[in-house]
Coordinates of C-alpha atoms in Angstrom, one line a residue:
X938 CA 109.8 87.7 102.6
X939 CA 107.6 88.6 105.5
X940 CA 106.6 92.3 106.8
X941 CA 104.9 92.8 110.1
X942 CA 102.9 96.1 110.3
X943 CA 100.2 98.1 111.9
X944 CA 98.2 99.4 109.2
X945 CA 98.1 102.7 110.6
X946 CA 101.3 103.5 111.0
X947 CA 102.9 105.7 108.7
X948 CA 106.7 103.7 109.3
X949 CA 105.2 100.7 108.2
X950 CA 103.8 102.5 105.0
X951 CA 107.1 103.5 104.2
X952 CA 108.2 100.1 104.1
X953 CA 105.2 98.5 102.4
X954 CA 105.8 101.3 99.5
X955 CA 109.1 100.1 98.3
X956 CA 107.6 96.5 97.8
X957 CA 104.9 97.8 95.8
X958 CA 106.9 100.6 93.5
X959 CA 109.5 98.1 92.7
X960 CA 106.8 95.1 92.1
X961 CA 108.4 92.7 94.8
X962 CA 105.9 90.1 96.4
X963 CA 105.9 90.2 100.4
X964 CA 103.5 88.6 102.9
X965 CA 102.0 91.3 105.4
X966 CA 101.2 90.3 108.7
X967 CA 99.2 92.6 111.1
X968 CA 100.5 92.5 114.7
X969 CA 97.7 93.3 117.3
X970 CA 98.9 96.7 118.8
X971 CA 99.1 95.2 122.3
X972 CA 101.2 92.3 121.0
X973 CA 104.8 92.8 122.6
X974 CA 106.0 89.4 122.6
X975 CA 106.5 88.9 118.9
X976 CA 108.3 92.0 118.0
X977 CA 110.7 91.8 121.1
X978 CA 111.5 88.3 120.1
X979 CA 112.1 89.3 116.3
X980 CA 114.3 92.2 116.8
X981 CA 114.5 93.0 120.7
X982 CA 112.1 95.7 120.5
X983 CA 108.4 96.5 120.6
X984 CA 108.4 98.5 117.1
X985 CA 107.2 97.9 113.4
X986 CA 107.9 97.5 110.9
X987 CA 109.7 94.3 111.0
X988 CA 111.2 92.5 107.8
X989 CA 111.7 89.0 107.8
X990 CA 114.1 88.5 104.9
X991 CA 114.5 85.3 102.4
X992 CA 117.1 83.9 104.5
X993 CA 114.8 84.0 107.4
X994 CA 116.6 86.9 109.6
X995 CA 114.6 90.0 110.5
X996 CA 115.6 93.6 110.4
X997 CA 113.7 96.9 111.5
X998 CA 113.8 100.4 111.1
X999 CA 111.6 101.6 108.2
X1000 CA 114.2 103.7 106.1
X1001 CA 116.5 100.7 106.6
X1002 CA 114.1 98.1 104.8
X1003 CA 113.5 100.5 102.0
X1004 CA 117.3 100.8 101.5
X1005 CA 117.6 97.0 101.6
X1006 CA 114.7 96.3 99.3
X1007 CA 115.7 99.0 96.9
X1008 CA 119.0 97.6 96.6
X1009 CA 117.7 94.1 96.3
X1010 CA 115.7 95.6 93.4
X1011 CA 118.9 96.9 91.7
X1012 CA 116.8 100.2 91.9
X1013 CA 118.5 102.6 94.7
X1014 CA 116.2 105.8 95.8
X1015 CA 117.6 109.3 95.6
X1016 CA 118.3 110.2 99.1
X1017 CA 117.8 114.0 98.1
X1018 CA 115.5 115.7 100.4
X1019 CA 114.8 119.4 99.9
X1020 CA 115.0 121.6 103.0
X1021 CA 111.4 122.9 102.5
X1022 CA 110.2 119.4 102.2
X1023 CA 112.0 118.2 105.5
X1024 CA 110.9 121.1 107.1
X1025 CA 107.1 120.7 106.2
X1026 CA 107.5 117.1 107.6
X1027 CA 108.9 118.5 110.7
X1028 CA 106.2 121.0 111.3
X1029 CA 103.1 118.9 110.6
X1030 CA 104.6 116.0 112.4
X1031 CA 104.7 118.2 115.5
X1032 CA 100.9 117.9 115.5
X1033 CA 99.1 115.8 113.1
X1034 CA 99.1 112.7 115.4
X1035 CA 96.5 114.5 117.5
X1036 CA 94.2 114.3 114.4
X1037 CA 95.4 110.5 113.8
X1038 CA 95.1 109.0 117.1
X1039 CA 91.5 109.3 117.9
X1040 CA 90.7 108.2 114.5
X1041 CA 92.9 105.2 114.0
X1042 CA 90.9 103.2 116.5
X1043 CA 87.5 103.7 114.8
X1044 CA 88.4 102.5 111.6
X1045 CA 88.2 98.7 112.0
X1046 CA 91.8 97.9 111.4
X1047 CA 93.3 94.6 112.0
X1048 CA 95.8 96.0 115.1
X1049 CA 92.4 97.1 117.0
X1050 CA 90.8 94.0 116.6
X1051 CA 90.2 93.6 120.5
X1052 CA 89.1 95.8 123.4
X1053 CA 92.6 95.3 124.8
X1054 CA 94.5 96.4 121.7
X1055 CA 92.4 99.4 121.9
X1056 CA 93.0 100.3 125.6
X1057 CA 96.8 99.8 124.9
X1058 CA 97.0 102.1 122.3
X1059 CA 94.9 104.8 124.1
X1060 CA 97.0 104.5 127.3
X1061 CA 100.3 104.6 125.4
X1062 CA 99.4 107.5 122.9
X1063 CA 97.9 109.4 125.4
X1064 CA 101.2 109.4 127.6
X1065 CA 103.2 110.3 124.8
X1066 CA 101.4 113.3 123.8
X1067 CA 100.3 114.4 127.6
X1068 CA 96.8 114.9 126.3
X1069 CA 93.4 112.7 126.4
X1070 CA 92.1 111.4 123.2
X1071 CA 88.9 113.0 123.8
X1072 CA 90.8 116.4 124.1
X1073 CA 92.5 115.5 120.7
X1074 CA 89.4 115.2 119.1
X1075 CA 88.0 118.5 120.6
X1076 CA 91.0 120.4 119.1
X1077 CA 89.9 119.2 115.6
X1078 CA 88.7 122.6 114.4
X1079 CA 92.0 124.0 115.1
X1080 CA 94.0 121.5 113.9
X1081 CA 92.2 121.2 110.5
X1082 CA 92.8 125.1 110.4
X1083 CA 96.3 124.6 110.6
X1084 CA 96.8 121.4 108.4
X1085 CA 94.7 122.9 105.4
X1086 CA 97.4 125.9 105.7
X1087 CA 100.3 123.4 105.7
X1088 CA 98.6 121.6 102.7
X1089 CA 98.6 124.4 100.5
X1090 CA 102.2 125.2 101.3
X1091 CA 103.0 121.5 100.6
X1092 CA 101.1 121.6 97.1
X1093 CA 103.3 124.2 95.8
X1094 CA 106.2 121.8 96.3
X1095 CA 104.7 119.2 94.2
X1096 CA 106.3 119.1 90.7
X1097 CA 104.7 115.9 89.5
X1098 CA 103.7 112.2 90.3
X1099 CA 107.0 112.3 92.3
X1100 CA 107.3 115.3 94.9
X1101 CA 110.4 116.2 92.9
X1102 CA 109.0 115.8 89.5
X1103 CA 111.5 113.5 88.5
X1104 CA 112.5 110.2 90.2
X1105 CA 111.1 108.4 93.5
X1106 CA 113.1 109.9 96.2
X1107 CA 113.2 109.8 99.9
X1108 CA 110.8 113.3 99.6
X1109 CA 108.0 110.3 98.8
X1110 CA 108.9 107.9 101.3
X1111 CA 108.4 110.2 104.2
X1112 CA 105.6 112.4 102.9
X1113 CA 103.1 110.0 101.4
X1114 CA 102.6 107.9 104.4
X1115 CA 101.8 111.4 106.3
X1116 CA 99.4 112.2 103.7
X1117 CA 97.8 108.7 103.4
X1118 CA 97.2 109.0 107.0
X1119 CA 95.8 112.3 106.8
X1120 CA 93.1 110.8 104.6
X1121 CA 91.2 109.2 107.6
X1122 CA 90.4 112.6 108.8
X1123 CA 87.0 114.1 107.8
X1124 CA 86.7 117.5 107.1
X1125 CA 90.3 117.8 105.4
X1126 CA 90.2 119.8 101.8
X1127 CA 93.1 118.5 100.1
X1128 CA 94.6 121.0 97.3
X1129 CA 94.3 119.5 94.1
X1130 CA 97.7 118.7 93.5
X1131 CA 97.7 117.2 96.7
X1132 CA 95.2 114.8 96.2
X1133 CA 96.3 114.0 93.0
X1134 CA 99.5 112.8 94.2
X1135 CA 98.1 110.6 97.0
X1136 CA 95.8 108.9 94.7
X1137 CA 98.6 108.5 92.3
X1138 CA 101.1 107.5 94.9
X1139 CA 98.6 104.9 96.5
X1140 CA 98.0 103.1 93.1
X1141 CA 101.7 102.7 92.3
X1142 CA 102.6 101.6 95.6
X1143 CA 99.6 99.4 96.2
X1144 CA 98.9 101.2 99.5
X1145 CA 95.2 101.5 100.8
X1146 CA 93.7 105.1 101.7
X1147 CA 91.2 105.9 104.0
X1148 CA 89.1 108.4 101.9
X1149 CA 86.1 106.1 101.9
X1150 CA 86.0 105.7 105.4
X1151 CA 87.2 108.6 107.0
X1152 CA 86.1 109.8 110.5

């Protein structure tokens, strides 16, 4: 099987997690961010992740891929998401990309290997948020204050190696990719429970973090 991804994409991390957690081999293929032809030719839309199944067919949508691979491994995911966890994801999801977008393009990631791919990304993201990349960076101090408050809230919701303290659930599939991407932000102080969760889940799911080269 093959999985088409961007390294910085949290939805791609969702799909990557299930392969690592269920110890299933997959070939990762990094697309250039400005490559519209490949994803459209595979699933009719410019989006990732895209799974090429063993039979050669393709599927998109990160959670569909997670459920498909979990079923293939005969180890389904607990679908329960606590309201407090969903509320946290919604709240942080409303602003955290303003921390991530300016930094994603500075990490030497394969999807941004060419200047054209970087320009494509910047134009798309500035249009989607309605704010320039430079302005996003200028907001870093206030955004750090907000994420530090929200991370303290999350810390109280972590009950072990998995968020619910029991089995792997959709809580982990949704929250870990957000936390992993926040490791690219220099200056974030993760509470001990959150830091331990990130490190443990990264190891278990075989996902790289950005701690060593945060910007």
